[in-house]
Amino acid sequence: MGEITYVRGDATAPRGKGVKVVAHVCNDIGGWGKGFVVALSRRWPEPEAAYRRWHRDRARNDFGLGALQLVRVDRRTWVANMVGQRGIRTGSKGVPVRYEAIDSALAVLGGRALELGASVHMPRVGCGLAGGRWERVEPLVTARLVEHGVDVTVYDHE
C-alpha cells in the first residue's frame, strides 16, 4: 500500500527520488491558461502543446472527460493531463469539476504509475478553478492510487 503525504511547496518541483508523475486536472474544451497549468507551462512547454494537439485531434483520439494523457518532460518526470472538468465556468449545472471523470483518469494513472515505477505528485486536483472539494477527491486518490501501492505527494502552494 502506498501513502499520501501532504507538503507545502510547488508541485512542478516534485520532491524525492525516482520516477515522478505530476498530475493535474484539465477541462474538456481545450482551454489552458489559468490556475495550475500556468505554473506547468512556465516549467515545461510540452504538456500544454500535447494537450492542445490532443484536443485539436479529438475526433481521432480518446480526448474527453475521464481521459488521461501522459507527457514526458524529462528523463524521470512525466506530466499527467487528466480531463476532469466540464467547461470552465460555474453555471446551472454547478461547478465544472466532474468527480467521476477524475476517478476514471486516476484509475488509468494508477496502472501507468505502477508500470513506470513512479510516485505521483499533485496539487489538490479539481479543487481550484474546477470548484471541487478535497473531501470528495481524496478518497478517489486513495482508492485509485494509494491502495494499489502508488505513493502520492499533495502540494499546498506556499
PDB file of C-alpha atoms in Angstrom:
ATOM      1  CA  MET A   1       0.000   0.000   0.000  1.00  0.00           C
ATOM      2  CA  GLY A   2       1.230   3.488  -0.842  1.00  0.00           C
ATOM      3  CA  GLU A   3       0.664   6.593   1.191  1.00  0.00           C
ATOM      4  CA  ILE A   4      -0.410  10.205   0.806  1.00  0.00           C
ATOM      5  CA  THR A   5       1.994  12.816   2.095  1.00  0.00           C
ATOM      6  CA  TYR A   6       0.962  16.471   2.369  1.00  0.00           C
ATOM      7  CA  VAL A   7       3.630  19.135   1.943  1.00  0.00           C
ATOM      8  CA  ARG A   8       3.910  22.868   1.408  1.00  0.00           C
ATOM      9  CA  GLY A   9       5.591  23.642  -1.876  1.00  0.00           C
ATOM     10  CA  ASP A  10       5.426  23.621  -5.643  1.00  0.00           C
ATOM     11  CA  ALA A  11       4.056  20.519  -7.375  1.00  0.00           C
ATOM     12  CA  THR A  12       6.040  21.451 -10.501  1.00  0.00           C
ATOM     13  CA  ALA A  13       9.204  20.786  -8.448  1.00  0.00           C
ATOM     14  CA  PRO A  14       8.338  17.281  -7.184  1.00  0.00           C
ATOM     15  CA  ARG A  15      10.313  16.027  -4.197  1.00  0.00           C
ATOM     16  CA  GLY A  16      12.022  12.721  -3.671  1.00  0.00           C
ATOM     17  CA  LYS A  17      13.908  10.165  -5.711  1.00  0.00           C
ATOM     18  CA  GLY A  18      12.904   8.070  -8.678  1.00  0.00           C
ATOM     19  CA  VAL A  19      10.429   8.497 -11.497  1.00  0.00           C
ATOM     20  CA  LYS A  20       7.694  11.054 -10.848  1.00  0.00           C
ATOM     21  CA  VAL A  21       4.356  11.893 -12.440  1.00  0.00           C
ATOM     22  CA  VAL A  22       2.951  15.399 -11.863  1.00  0.00           C
ATOM     23  CA  ALA A  23      -0.834  15.052 -12.170  1.00  0.00           C
ATOM     24  CA  HIS A  24      -3.388  17.803 -12.687  1.00  0.00           C
ATOM     25  CA  VAL A  25      -6.925  18.307 -13.983  1.00  0.00           C
ATOM     26  CA  CYS A  26      -7.724  19.864 -17.371  1.00  0.00           C
ATOM     27  CA  ASN A  27     -11.043  20.930 -18.880  1.00  0.00           C
ATOM     28  CA  ASP A  28     -12.824  19.283 -21.804  1.00  0.00           C
ATOM     29  CA  ILE A  29     -12.993  22.368 -24.066  1.00  0.00           C
ATOM     30  CA  GLY A  30      -9.319  22.828 -24.902  1.00  0.00           C
ATOM     31  CA  GLY A  31      -8.742  25.808 -22.610  1.00  0.00           C
ATOM     32  CA  TRP A  32      -5.324  26.162 -20.993  1.00  0.00           C
ATOM     33  CA  GLY A  33      -4.240  29.385 -19.320  1.00  0.00           C
ATOM     34  CA  LYS A  34      -5.441  29.752 -15.721  1.00  0.00           C
ATOM     35  CA  GLY A  35      -4.665  28.042 -12.461  1.00  0.00           C
ATOM     36  CA  PHE A  36      -2.050  25.320 -12.029  1.00  0.00           C
ATOM     37  CA  VAL A  37      -1.442  24.973 -15.785  1.00  0.00           C
ATOM     38  CA  VAL A  38       0.225  28.395 -15.794  1.00  0.00           C
ATOM     39  CA  ALA A  39       2.925  27.073 -13.439  1.00  0.00           C
ATOM     40  CA  LEU A  40       3.219  23.894 -15.524  1.00  0.00           C
ATOM     41  CA  SER A  41       3.744  25.865 -18.731  1.00  0.00           C
ATOM     42  CA  ARG A  42       6.358  28.074 -17.082  1.00  0.00           C
ATOM     43  CA  ARG A  43       8.331  24.981 -16.148  1.00  0.00           C
ATOM     44  CA  TRP A  44       7.731  22.745 -19.181  1.00  0.00           C
ATOM     45  CA  PRO A  45       6.206  23.660 -22.588  1.00  0.00           C
ATOM     46  CA  GLU A  46       5.470  20.049 -23.592  1.00  0.00           C
ATOM     47  CA  PRO A  47       2.279  19.376 -21.529  1.00  0.00           C
ATOM     48  CA  GLU A  48       0.425  22.380 -22.976  1.00  0.00           C
ATOM     49  CA  ALA A  49       1.497  21.618 -26.546  1.00  0.00           C
ATOM     50  CA  ALA A  50       0.489  17.956 -26.154  1.00  0.00           C
ATOM     51  CA  TYR A  51      -2.881  18.878 -24.578  1.00  0.00           C
ATOM     52  CA  ARG A  52      -3.683  21.345 -27.357  1.00  0.00           C
ATOM     53  CA  ARG A  53      -2.819  18.741 -30.048  1.00  0.00           C
ATOM     54  CA  TRP A  54      -4.855  16.117 -28.182  1.00  0.00           C
ATOM     55  CA  HIS A  55      -7.879  18.425 -28.055  1.00  0.00           C
ATOM     56  CA  ARG A  56      -7.483  19.605 -31.667  1.00  0.00           C
ATOM     57  CA  ASP A  57      -7.394  15.985 -32.907  1.00  0.00           C
ATOM     58  CA  ARG A  58     -10.158  14.784 -30.544  1.00  0.00           C
ATOM     59  CA  ALA A  59     -12.274  13.374 -33.375  1.00  0.00           C
ATOM     60  CA  ARG A  60      -9.495  10.803 -33.912  1.00  0.00           C
ATOM     61  CA  ASN A  61      -8.389  10.038 -30.321  1.00  0.00           C
ATOM     62  CA  ASP A  62      -9.631   9.392 -26.773  1.00  0.00           C
ATOM     63  CA  PHE A  63      -9.846  13.045 -25.632  1.00  0.00           C
ATOM     64  CA  GLY A  64     -12.836  13.591 -23.338  1.00  0.00           C
ATOM     65  CA  LEU A  65     -13.952  13.521 -19.735  1.00  0.00           C
ATOM     66  CA  GLY A  66     -12.067  10.850 -17.813  1.00  0.00           C
ATOM     67  CA  ALA A  67      -9.204  10.559 -20.309  1.00  0.00           C
ATOM     68  CA  LEU A  68      -5.528  10.667 -19.360  1.00  0.00           C
ATOM     69  CA  GLN A  69      -2.560  11.869 -21.385  1.00  0.00           C
ATOM     70  CA  LEU A  70       0.973  11.227 -20.097  1.00  0.00           C
ATOM     71  CA  VAL A  71       3.618  13.621 -21.368  1.00  0.00           C
ATOM     72  CA  ARG A  72       7.306  13.036 -20.708  1.00  0.00           C
ATOM     73  CA  VAL A  73       9.069  16.274 -19.721  1.00  0.00           C
ATOM     74  CA  ASP A  74      12.491  14.908 -18.769  1.00  0.00           C
ATOM     75  CA  ARG A  75      14.257  11.605 -18.209  1.00  0.00           C
ATOM     76  CA  ARG A  76      12.479  10.814 -14.927  1.00  0.00           C
ATOM     77  CA  THR A  77       9.454  13.140 -14.940  1.00  0.00           C
ATOM     78  CA  TRP A  78       6.067  12.914 -16.641  1.00  0.00           C
ATOM     79  CA  VAL A  79       3.008  15.163 -16.539  1.00  0.00           C
ATOM     80  CA  ALA A  80      -0.463  13.595 -16.433  1.00  0.00           C
ATOM     81  CA  ASN A  81      -3.094  15.725 -18.176  1.00  0.00           C
ATOM     82  CA  MET A  82      -6.362  14.368 -16.698  1.00  0.00           C
ATOM     83  CA  VAL A  83      -9.607  15.620 -18.265  1.00  0.00           C
ATOM     84  CA  GLY A  84     -11.724  16.070 -15.153  1.00  0.00           C
ATOM     85  CA  GLN A  85     -13.818  19.178 -15.613  1.00  0.00           C
ATOM     86  CA  ARG A  86     -16.679  20.081 -17.940  1.00  0.00           C
ATOM     87  CA  GLY A  87     -16.030  23.538 -19.324  1.00  0.00           C
ATOM     88  CA  ILE A  88     -14.526  26.310 -17.249  1.00  0.00           C
ATOM     89  CA  ARG A  89     -17.419  28.184 -15.670  1.00  0.00           C
ATOM     90  CA  THR A  90     -19.867  27.532 -12.866  1.00  0.00           C
ATOM     91  CA  GLY A  91     -23.365  27.530 -14.321  1.00  0.00           C
ATOM     92  CA  SER A  92     -26.798  25.983 -13.992  1.00  0.00           C
ATOM     93  CA  LYS A  93     -25.226  22.519 -13.782  1.00  0.00           C
ATOM     94  CA  GLY A  94     -22.929  23.560 -10.937  1.00  0.00           C
ATOM     95  CA  VAL A  95     -19.153  23.777 -10.771  1.00  0.00           C
ATOM     96  CA  PRO A  96     -17.001  22.421 -13.622  1.00  0.00           C
ATOM     97  CA  VAL A  97     -15.413  19.532 -11.662  1.00  0.00           C
ATOM     98  CA  ARG A  98     -16.579  16.047 -12.615  1.00  0.00           C
ATOM     99  CA  TYR A  99     -15.608  13.621  -9.874  1.00  0.00           C
ATOM    100  CA  GLU A 100     -16.439  10.536 -11.962  1.00  0.00           C
ATOM    101  CA  ALA A 101     -14.072  11.786 -14.687  1.00  0.00           C
ATOM    102  CA  ILE A 102     -11.281  12.381 -12.162  1.00  0.00           C
ATOM    103  CA  ASP A 103     -11.904   8.874 -10.815  1.00  0.00           C
ATOM    104  CA  SER A 104     -11.616   7.357 -14.323  1.00  0.00           C
ATOM    105  CA  ALA A 105      -8.404   9.257 -15.088  1.00  0.00           C
ATOM    106  CA  LEU A 106      -6.889   8.318 -11.713  1.00  0.00           C
ATOM    107  CA  ALA A 107      -7.685   4.644 -12.367  1.00  0.00           C
ATOM    108  CA  VAL A 108      -5.671   4.753 -15.600  1.00  0.00           C
ATOM    109  CA  LEU A 109      -2.946   6.804 -13.906  1.00  0.00           C
ATOM    110  CA  GLY A 110      -2.611   4.191 -11.155  1.00  0.00           C
ATOM    111  CA  GLY A 111      -1.768   1.479 -13.657  1.00  0.00           C
ATOM    112  CA  ARG A 112       0.614   3.672 -15.616  1.00  0.00           C
ATOM    113  CA  ALA A 113       2.402   4.855 -12.449  1.00  0.00           C
ATOM    114  CA  LEU A 114       2.955   1.226 -11.418  1.00  0.00           C
ATOM    115  CA  GLU A 115       4.308   0.373 -14.895  1.00  0.00           C
ATOM    116  CA  LEU A 116       6.725   3.311 -14.656  1.00  0.00           C
ATOM    117  CA  GLY A 117       7.646   2.622 -11.021  1.00  0.00           C
ATOM    118  CA  ALA A 118       6.631   6.234 -10.358  1.00  0.00           C
ATOM    119  CA  SER A 119       5.320   8.257  -7.458  1.00  0.00           C
ATOM    120  CA  VAL A 120       2.530  10.766  -8.173  1.00  0.00           C
ATOM    121  CA  HIS A 121       2.733  14.461  -7.262  1.00  0.00           C
ATOM    122  CA  MET A 122      -0.187  16.873  -7.463  1.00  0.00           C
ATOM    123  CA  PRO A 123      -1.848  19.961  -6.143  1.00  0.00           C
ATOM    124  CA  ARG A 124      -5.326  19.329  -4.693  1.00  0.00           C
ATOM    125  CA  VAL A 125      -6.603  18.347  -8.131  1.00  0.00           C
ATOM    126  CA  GLY A 126     -10.055  19.530  -9.136  1.00  0.00           C
ATOM    127  CA  CYS A 127     -10.286  21.845  -6.130  1.00  0.00           C
ATOM    128  CA  GLY A 128      -9.096  25.149  -7.591  1.00  0.00           C
ATOM    129  CA  LEU A 129     -10.832  26.719 -10.571  1.00  0.00           C
ATOM    130  CA  ALA A 130     -12.806  23.493 -11.158  1.00  0.00           C
ATOM    131  CA  GLY A 131     -14.636  24.140  -7.856  1.00  0.00           C
ATOM    132  CA  GLY A 132     -14.291  20.674  -6.346  1.00  0.00           C
ATOM    133  CA  ARG A 133     -13.919  19.707  -2.704  1.00  0.00           C
ATOM    134  CA  TRP A 134     -10.887  17.799  -1.479  1.00  0.00           C
ATOM    135  CA  GLU A 135     -13.018  15.660   0.832  1.00  0.00           C
ATOM    136  CA  ARG A 136     -14.588  14.234  -2.372  1.00  0.00           C
ATOM    137  CA  VAL A 137     -11.314  13.922  -4.334  1.00  0.00           C
ATOM    138  CA  GLU A 138      -9.054  12.470  -1.624  1.00  0.00           C
ATOM    139  CA  PRO A 139     -10.980   9.158  -1.387  1.00  0.00           C
ATOM    140  CA  LEU A 140     -10.608   8.771  -5.173  1.00  0.00           C
ATOM    141  CA  VAL A 141      -6.841   9.327  -4.912  1.00  0.00           C
ATOM    142  CA  THR A 142      -6.693   6.780  -2.095  1.00  0.00           C
ATOM    143  CA  ALA A 143      -8.770   4.147  -3.927  1.00  0.00           C
ATOM    144  CA  ARG A 144      -7.128   4.505  -7.336  1.00  0.00           C
ATOM    145  CA  LEU A 145      -3.515   5.179  -6.372  1.00  0.00           C
ATOM    146  CA  VAL A 146      -2.615   4.623  -2.719  1.00  0.00           C
ATOM    147  CA  GLU A 147      -4.482   1.318  -2.271  1.00  0.00           C
ATOM    148  CA  HIS A 148      -2.658  -0.019  -5.340  1.00  0.00           C
ATOM    149  CA  GLY A 149       0.780   0.812  -3.971  1.00  0.00           C
ATOM    150  CA  VAL A 150       1.412   4.231  -5.521  1.00  0.00           C
ATOM    151  CA  ASP A 151       2.913   6.878  -3.241  1.00  0.00           C
ATOM    152  CA  VAL A 152       1.280  10.293  -3.627  1.00  0.00           C
ATOM    153  CA  THR A 153       2.515  13.705  -2.546  1.00  0.00           C
ATOM    154  CA  VAL A 154      -0.064  16.501  -2.396  1.00  0.00           C
ATOM    155  CA  TYR A 155       1.345  20.025  -2.538  1.00  0.00           C
ATOM    156  CA  ASP A 156      -0.266  23.056  -0.951  1.00  0.00           C
ATOM    157  CA  HIS A 157       1.299  26.097  -2.577  1.00  0.00           C
ATOM    158  CA  GLU A 158       3.172  28.372  -0.186  1.00  0.00           C
TER     159      GLU A 158
END
